[in-house]
CSV table of C-alpha atoms in Angstrom, one decimal:
chain,number,residue,atom,x,y,z
W,1,UNK,CA,82.5,81.6,83.5
W,2,UNK,CA,84.6,84.1,85.5
W,3,UNK,CA,86.4,86.9,83.8
W,4,UNK,CA,88.3,88.4,86.7
W,5,UNK,CA,89.1,87.3,90.3
W,6,UNK,CA,89.8,90.2,92.7
W,7,UNK,CA,92.0,88.8,95.4
W,8,UNK,CA,92.9,90.5,98.7
W,9,UNK,CA,96.1,90.1,100.7
W,10,UNK,CA,98.5,87.2,101.4
W,11,UNK,CA,95.7,84.7,102.3
W,12,UNK,CA,94.7,84.6,98.7
W,13,UNK,CA,98.2,84.9,97.2
W,14,UNK,CA,98.5,81.3,96.0
W,15,UNK,CA,95.3,81.5,93.8
W,16,UNK,CA,97.0,83.1,90.7
W,17,UNK,CA,99.6,80.3,90.8
W,18,UNK,CA,97.0,77.6,91.1
W,19,UNK,CA,95.1,79.1,88.1
W,20,UNK,CA,98.3,79.1,86.1
W,21,UNK,CA,99.0,75.5,87.1
W,22,UNK,CA,95.5,74.4,85.9
W,23,UNK,CA,95.6,76.5,82.8
W,24,UNK,CA,92.5,78.5,83.9
W,25,UNK,CA,92.5,81.7,81.9
W,26,UNK,CA,90.9,83.9,84.5
W,27,UNK,CA,92.4,87.4,85.0
W,28,UNK,CA,93.5,88.2,88.5
W,29,UNK,CA,93.8,91.5,90.4
W,30,UNK,CA,95.8,91.2,93.7
W,31,UNK,CA,95.1,94.0,96.2
W,32,UNK,CA,97.6,94.6,99.0
W,33,UNK,CA,96.3,96.4,102.1
W,34,UNK,CA,99.6,96.3,104.0
W,35,UNK,CA,102.8,95.0,102.6
W,36,UNK,CA,104.1,94.1,106.0
W,37,UNK,CA,101.7,91.2,106.3
W,38,UNK,CA,103.3,88.6,104.0
W,39,UNK,CA,102.2,85.0,104.9
W,40,UNK,CA,105.7,83.5,105.0
W,41,UNK,CA,106.1,79.8,105.7
W,42,UNK,CA,108.8,77.2,105.7
W,43,UNK,CA,109.7,75.4,102.4
W,44,UNK,CA,108.3,72.1,103.8
W,45,UNK,CA,104.8,73.4,103.3
W,46,UNK,CA,105.2,73.0,99.5
W,47,UNK,CA,104.4,69.2,99.7
W,48,UNK,CA,101.3,69.8,101.8
W,49,UNK,CA,100.1,72.4,99.2
W,50,UNK,CA,101.1,70.2,96.3
W,51,UNK,CA,103.1,73.0,94.7
W,52,UNK,CA,105.9,71.9,92.3
W,53,UNK,CA,109.4,72.8,93.5
W,54,UNK,CA,110.1,74.3,90.1
W,55,UNK,CA,108.4,77.5,91.3
W,56,UNK,CA,110.6,77.8,94.4
W,57,UNK,CA,113.2,80.2,93.1
W,58,UNK,CA,114.0,83.9,93.5
W,59,UNK,CA,111.9,84.8,90.5
W,60,UNK,CA,109.0,82.8,91.7
W,61,UNK,CA,107.6,82.1,95.2
W,62,UNK,CA,110.8,81.8,97.2
W,63,UNK,CA,111.4,84.6,99.7
W,64,UNK,CA,114.6,84.3,101.8
W,65,UNK,CA,114.3,80.5,101.8
W,66,UNK,CA,110.6,80.6,102.7
W,67,UNK,CA,107.4,80.3,100.7
W,68,UNK,CA,105.8,83.8,100.6
W,69,UNK,CA,102.1,83.8,99.9
W,70,UNK,CA,102.2,87.6,99.3
W,71,UNK,CA,105.1,87.4,96.9
W,72,UNK,CA,103.4,84.6,95.0
W,73,UNK,CA,100.4,86.9,94.5
W,74,UNK,CA,102.6,89.7,93.3
W,75,UNK,CA,104.5,87.5,90.8
W,76,UNK,CA,101.6,85.6,89.3
W,77,UNK,CA,98.7,88.1,89.3
W,78,UNK,CA,97.9,90.0,86.1
W,79,UNK,CA,97.6,93.3,88.0
W,80,UNK,CA,98.5,94.4,91.5
W,81,UNK,CA,96.8,97.2,93.3
W,82,UNK,CA,97.2,98.8,96.7
W,83,UNK,CA,95.0,101.2,98.7
W,84,UNK,CA,96.4,104.6,97.8
W,85,UNK,CA,98.4,106.2,95.0
W,86,UNK,CA,101.1,107.4,97.3
W,87,UNK,CA,101.5,103.9,99.0
W,88,UNK,CA,101.8,102.4,95.5
W,89,UNK,CA,104.9,104.6,95.0
W,90,UNK,CA,106.3,104.2,98.5
W,91,UNK,CA,106.4,100.4,98.3
W,92,UNK,CA,108.8,100.6,95.4
W,93,UNK,CA,111.4,102.0,97.8
W,94,UNK,CA,113.7,100.2,100.3
W,95,UNK,CA,112.2,102.2,103.2
W,96,UNK,CA,108.6,101.0,102.6
W,97,UNK,CA,109.1,97.9,100.4
W,98,UNK,CA,109.4,95.3,103.2
W,99,UNK,CA,112.1,93.5,101.1
W,100,UNK,CA,109.7,93.2,98.2
W,101,UNK,CA,110.6,96.4,96.5
W,102,UNK,CA,112.7,94.6,93.9
W,103,UNK,CA,109.9,92.4,92.6
W,104,UNK,CA,107.4,95.3,92.8
W,105,UNK,CA,109.7,97.5,90.7
W,106,UNK,CA,110.0,94.7,88.2
W,107,UNK,CA,106.2,94.7,87.9
W,108,UNK,CA,105.5,98.4,88.4
W,109,UNK,CA,103.8,98.7,85.0
W,110,UNK,CA,101.1,96.4,86.5
W,111,UNK,CA,100.9,98.2,89.8
W,112,UNK,CA,98.2,100.8,90.6
W,113,UNK,CA,97.0,102.7,93.7
W,114,UNK,CA,93.3,103.2,94.3
W,115,UNK,CA,92.1,104.9,97.5
W,116,UNK,CA,89.8,103.1,99.8
W,117,UNK,CA,86.4,104.7,100.4
W,118,UNK,CA,83.9,104.7,103.3
W,119,UNK,CA,80.2,104.0,103.4
W,120,UNK,CA,78.5,107.3,104.2
W,121,UNK,CA,75.3,105.4,105.1
W,122,UNK,CA,77.2,104.2,108.2
W,123,UNK,CA,79.6,107.2,108.7
W,124,UNK,CA,77.3,110.2,108.6
W,125,UNK,CA,76.8,112.6,111.6
W,126,UNK,CA,73.4,113.5,110.4
W,127,UNK,CA,72.1,109.9,110.7
W,128,UNK,CA,74.6,108.2,113.1
W,129,UNK,CA,72.5,106.5,115.8
W,130,UNK,CA,75.6,106.0,118.0
W,131,UNK,CA,76.3,109.6,118.7
W,132,UNK,CA,74.6,111.9,121.3
W,133,UNK,CA,73.5,114.6,119.0
W,134,UNK,CA,73.1,114.4,115.2
W,135,UNK,CA,74.3,117.4,113.1
W,136,UNK,CA,75.0,118.3,109.6
W,137,UNK,CA,77.1,121.0,107.7
W,138,UNK,CA,74.0,123.2,108.1
W,139,UNK,CA,73.8,122.7,111.8
W,140,UNK,CA,77.5,122.5,112.8
W,141,UNK,CA,76.8,124.3,116.1
W,142,UNK,CA,75.2,121.1,117.4
W,143,UNK,CA,78.5,119.3,117.1
W,144,UNK,CA,79.6,120.9,120.3
W,145,UNK,CA,76.8,119.1,122.3
W,146,UNK,CA,78.7,115.8,121.5
W,147,UNK,CA,81.8,117.3,123.0
W,148,UNK,CA,80.1,118.3,126.3
W,149,UNK,CA,78.4,114.9,126.4
W,150,UNK,CA,81.7,113.0,126.0
W,151,UNK,CA,83.2,115.3,128.7
W,152,UNK,CA,80.5,114.3,131.1
W,153,UNK,CA,80.9,110.6,130.2
W,154,UNK,CA,84.7,110.6,130.7
W,155,UNK,CA,84.8,113.3,133.4
W,156,UNK,CA,86.7,115.9,131.4
W,157,UNK,CA,86.1,119.6,131.8
W,158,UNK,CA,85.2,121.5,128.6
W,159,UNK,CA,83.7,124.7,130.2
W,160,UNK,CA,86.4,126.9,128.8
W,161,UNK,CA,86.0,125.1,125.5
W,162,UNK,CA,89.6,123.8,125.0
W,163,UNK,CA,90.3,121.9,121.8
W,164,UNK,CA,89.7,118.2,122.0
W,165,UNK,CA,92.0,115.9,120.1
W,166,UNK,CA,90.7,112.4,119.5
W,167,UNK,CA,92.3,109.1,118.4
W,168,UNK,CA,90.7,105.7,117.6
W,169,UNK,CA,93.5,103.4,116.6
W,170,UNK,CA,95.6,100.3,117.1
W,171,UNK,CA,98.2,101.4,119.6
W,172,UNK,CA,101.3,100.5,117.6
W,173,UNK,CA,104.6,102.1,116.6
W,174,UNK,CA,103.3,102.0,113.0
W,175,UNK,CA,100.5,104.3,114.1
W,176,UNK,CA,102.9,106.9,115.5
W,177,UNK,CA,101.9,106.3,119.1
W,178,UNK,CA,105.5,106.5,120.2
W,179,UNK,CA,106.0,110.0,119.0
W,180,UNK,CA,102.5,111.0,120.3
W,181,UNK,CA,103.4,110.0,123.8
W,182,UNK,CA,106.5,112.2,123.7
W,183,UNK,CA,104.6,115.1,122.1
W,184,UNK,CA,101.8,114.9,124.7
W,185,UNK,CA,104.3,115.0,127.5
W,186,UNK,CA,105.4,118.5,126.4
W,187,UNK,CA,102.0,119.8,125.3
W,188,UNK,CA,100.2,118.7,128.4
W,189,UNK,CA,102.5,120.8,130.6
W,190,UNK,CA,102.1,124.0,128.6
W,191,UNK,CA,98.7,123.9,126.7
W,192,UNK,CA,95.1,123.8,127.7
W,193,UNK,CA,94.6,120.6,125.7
W,194,UNK,CA,92.1,117.7,126.0
W,195,UNK,CA,92.9,114.3,124.5
W,196,UNK,CA,90.8,111.1,124.3
W,197,UNK,CA,92.4,107.9,123.0
W,198,UNK,CA,90.6,104.6,122.3
W,199,UNK,CA,92.5,101.5,121.3
W,200,UNK,CA,94.5,98.5,122.1
W,201,UNK,CA,97.9,97.3,121.0
W,202,UNK,CA,101.6,97.2,122.1
W,203,UNK,CA,101.9,96.8,125.9
W,204,UNK,CA,104.7,99.4,126.3
W,205,UNK,CA,102.6,102.0,124.4
W,206,UNK,CA,99.5,101.3,126.3
W,207,UNK,CA,101.5,101.7,129.5
W,208,UNK,CA,103.0,105.0,128.3
W,209,UNK,CA,99.6,106.4,127.5
W,210,UNK,CA,98.1,105.3,130.8
W,211,UNK,CA,101.0,106.9,132.6
W,212,UNK,CA,100.3,110.2,130.8
W,213,UNK,CA,96.6,109.9,131.8
W,214,UNK,CA,97.6,109.4,135.4
W,215,UNK,CA,99.9,112.5,135.4
W,216,UNK,CA,97.4,114.7,133.5
W,217,UNK,CA,94.0,113.5,134.8
W,218,UNK,CA,92.3,116.7,133.9
W,219,UNK,CA,93.4,116.6,130.3
W,220,UNK,CA,93.9,113.1,129.0
W,221,UNK,CA,91.7,110.0,128.9
W,222,UNK,CA,92.9,106.6,127.6
W,223,UNK,CA,90.5,103.8,127.1
W,224,UNK,CA,92.3,100.5,126.4
W,225,UNK,CA,90.0,98.2,124.4
W,226,UNK,CA,87.5,98.8,121.7
W,227,UNK,CA,84.0,100.2,122.0
W,228,UNK,CA,82.0,100.8,118.8
W,229,UNK,CA,79.5,103.4,120.1
W,230,UNK,CA,82.3,105.3,121.9
W,231,UNK,CA,84.4,105.4,118.7
W,232,UNK,CA,81.6,107.1,116.9
W,233,UNK,CA,81.2,109.6,119.7
W,234,UNK,CA,84.9,110.4,119.6
W,235,UNK,CA,84.7,111.2,115.9
W,236,UNK,CA,81.6,113.4,116.6
W,237,UNK,CA,82.9,115.1,119.7
W,238,UNK,CA,86.5,115.9,118.8
W,239,UNK,CA,87.7,119.0,117.2
W,240,UNK,CA,90.8,117.3,115.8
W,241,UNK,CA,91.7,113.7,115.0
W,242,UNK,CA,95.2,112.4,115.5
W,243,UNK,CA,96.9,110.1,112.9
W,244,UNK,CA,100.7,110.6,113.1
W,245,UNK,CA,101.4,107.2,111.4
W,246,UNK,CA,104.9,106.2,110.5
W,247,UNK,CA,103.4,104.7,107.4
W,248,UNK,CA,99.7,104.3,106.4
W,249,UNK,CA,98.7,102.4,103.3
W,250,UNK,CA,95.4,104.2,103.2
W,251,UNK,CA,93.8,104.9,106.6
W,252,UNK,CA,90.1,105.3,107.1
W,253,UNK,CA,90.1,107.3,110.4
W,254,UNK,CA,91.1,110.6,108.6
W,255,UNK,CA,88.3,110.1,106.0
W,256,UNK,CA,85.7,109.4,108.7
W,257,UNK,CA,86.8,112.4,110.7
W,258,UNK,CA,86.5,114.7,107.7
W,259,UNK,CA,82.8,113.7,107.4
W,260,UNK,CA,82.3,114.6,111.0
W,261,UNK,CA,83.9,118.0,110.8
W,262,UNK,CA,86.8,116.7,112.9
W,263,UNK,CA,90.0,118.0,111.5
W,264,UNK,CA,92.8,115.4,110.9
W,265,UNK,CA,96.3,115.9,112.1
W,266,UNK,CA,98.5,113.5,110.1
W,267,UNK,CA,101.9,112.6,109.0
W,268,UNK,CA,102.4,112.9,105.2
W,269,UNK,CA,102.5,109.3,104.2
W,270,UNK,CA,100.5,106.8,102.1
W,271,UNK,CA,96.8,107.5,102.0
W,272,UNK,CA,97.1,110.3,104.5
W,273,UNK,CA,99.1,112.3,102.0
W,274,UNK,CA,96.5,111.5,99.3
W,275,UNK,CA,93.5,112.6,101.4
W,276,UNK,CA,94.7,115.5,103.6
W,277,UNK,CA,95.8,118.8,102.2
W,278,UNK,CA,97.9,120.8,104.7
W,279,UNK,CA,96.0,123.9,105.8
W,280,UNK,CA,97.6,127.1,104.6
W,281,UNK,CA,97.0,130.0,107.0
W,282,UNK,CA,97.4,132.6,104.3
W,283,UNK,CA,95.3,131.1,101.4
W,284,UNK,CA,93.1,129.3,103.9
W,285,UNK,CA,93.1,126.3,101.6
W,286,UNK,CA,93.4,122.7,102.9
W,287,UNK,CA,91.3,120.2,104.9
W,288,UNK,CA,93.6,119.3,107.7
W,289,UNK,CA,97.1,119.6,109.2
W,290,UNK,CA,100.1,117.5,108.2
W,291,UNK,CA,103.8,117.2,108.8
W,292,UNK,CA,106.6,115.4,107.0
W,293,UNK,CA,109.3,114.6,109.5
W,294,UNK,CA,108.6,111.6,111.7
W,295,UNK,CA,109.4,113.1,115.1
W,296,UNK,CA,107.6,114.1,118.3
W,297,UNK,CA,108.7,117.7,117.8
W,298,UNK,CA,107.2,117.9,114.3
W,299,UNK,CA,103.9,116.4,115.6
W,300,UNK,CA,103.9,118.9,118.6
W,301,UNK,CA,104.5,121.8,116.3
W,302,UNK,CA,101.6,120.7,114.0
W,303,UNK,CA,99.3,120.4,117.0
W,304,UNK,CA,100.2,123.9,118.0
W,305,UNK,CA,99.3,125.1,114.5
W,306,UNK,CA,96.0,123.4,114.9
W,307,UNK,CA,95.5,125.3,118.2
W,308,UNK,CA,96.1,128.6,116.5
W,309,UNK,CA,93.5,128.0,113.9
W,310,UNK,CA,91.0,126.7,116.5
W,311,UNK,CA,91.3,130.0,118.4
W,312,UNK,CA,90.2,131.9,115.2
W,313,UNK,CA,86.6,130.7,115.3
W,314,UNK,CA,85.7,132.0,111.8
W,315,UNK,CA,88.7,130.4,110.2
W,316,UNK,CA,88.1,127.1,112.1
W,317,UNK,CA,84.3,127.0,111.2
W,318,UNK,CA,85.2,127.5,107.5
W,319,UNK,CA,87.8,124.7,107.7
W,320,UNK,CA,85.2,122.4,109.2
W,321,UNK,CA,82.8,123.1,106.3
W,322,UNK,CA,85.6,122.3,103.8
W,323,UNK,CA,86.3,119.0,105.6
W,324,UNK,CA,82.7,117.9,105.6
W,325,UNK,CA,82.3,118.7,101.9
W,326,UNK,CA,85.1,116.2,101.0
W,327,UNK,CA,83.9,113.1,99.2
W,328,UNK,CA,85.8,109.9,99.7
W,329,UNK,CA,82.8,107.5,99.1
W,330,UNK,CA,83.1,104.1,97.6
W,331,UNK,CA,81.3,105.4,94.5
W,332,UNK,CA,84.5,107.3,93.5
W,333,UNK,CA,86.8,104.4,94.3
W,334,UNK,CA,84.4,101.9,92.6
W,335,UNK,CA,84.6,103.8,89.3
W,336,UNK,CA,88.4,103.5,89.4
W,337,UNK,CA,88.2,99.8,90.0
W,338,UNK,CA,85.8,99.4,87.0
W,339,UNK,CA,88.2,101.3,84.8
W,340,UNK,CA,91.0,98.9,85.9
W,341,UNK,CA,88.8,95.9,85.3
W,342,UNK,CA,88.0,97.1,81.7
W,343,UNK,CA,91.7,97.6,81.1
W,344,UNK,CA,92.4,94.1,82.3
W,345,UNK,CA,89.9,92.7,79.8
W,346,UNK,CA,91.4,94.4,76.7
């Protein structure tokens, strides 16, 4: 008695085809979190899956002589969604379309972008049991205690109160770690900066970051791996949060950091563009700092802008309050999904 099946990513991509094959009139919504993960397999798997070869063509499930689970979901679902409005537009282009932009353009009238949300019961500095000192928008001064605690834990000196830039991420080129390494080489020589990075990923990027830590021991800490309590403490302790992603379907780090009064520094792409408004020094509007060109120079210049605002304590305090008042809860996203479900049932 199902009305709608909400499917997620390539692992579920064959389901709409199986429903069609069995004449089961259940509506399907297929959500794509990252178009790069496609589930492509050799044609020989058709027999194992008992899929008729009549579907194996350019308008169906065939993708460069392979079977693509992701393409199958795109072709046979009633509606397709992705995790931000901007990413929904980006994947229609050759640059971001991962060779699927053609079929997505053919189905663009059935494609929508709905932002992910976060659970503020988990991500809330007022109640977070993982952080050293709880605080709220009314007690923002207490946030600094988390910074000094993290400094003691990681042996970083914060006595002159330099800005702390945090990052919790997969260490991959997609996440902009390559341009971050280059930007930090320049900034660490000239600026009184502190950086804490937690993550694991591509070996060459891990090594590049560890080499920076070795060269600038008083300024940079790189923890390879993942530590849940430490990740919460980085969000709570940092003044700024780094997300210079080459592309980012949605991103949750910037949304979490806003709630913790930790100002995001992001590249304008995907969900980062939808959630972060670039701070204007004259109107004092915005909730973070962003840049458009994917380069270490653009990132370094944006970090320098953040520095400038940090040094104006009144301006920075007000920016933090704006950030903490942003609402990216699942309640808002849920309403948009309900609207889509109703549209699908008409």
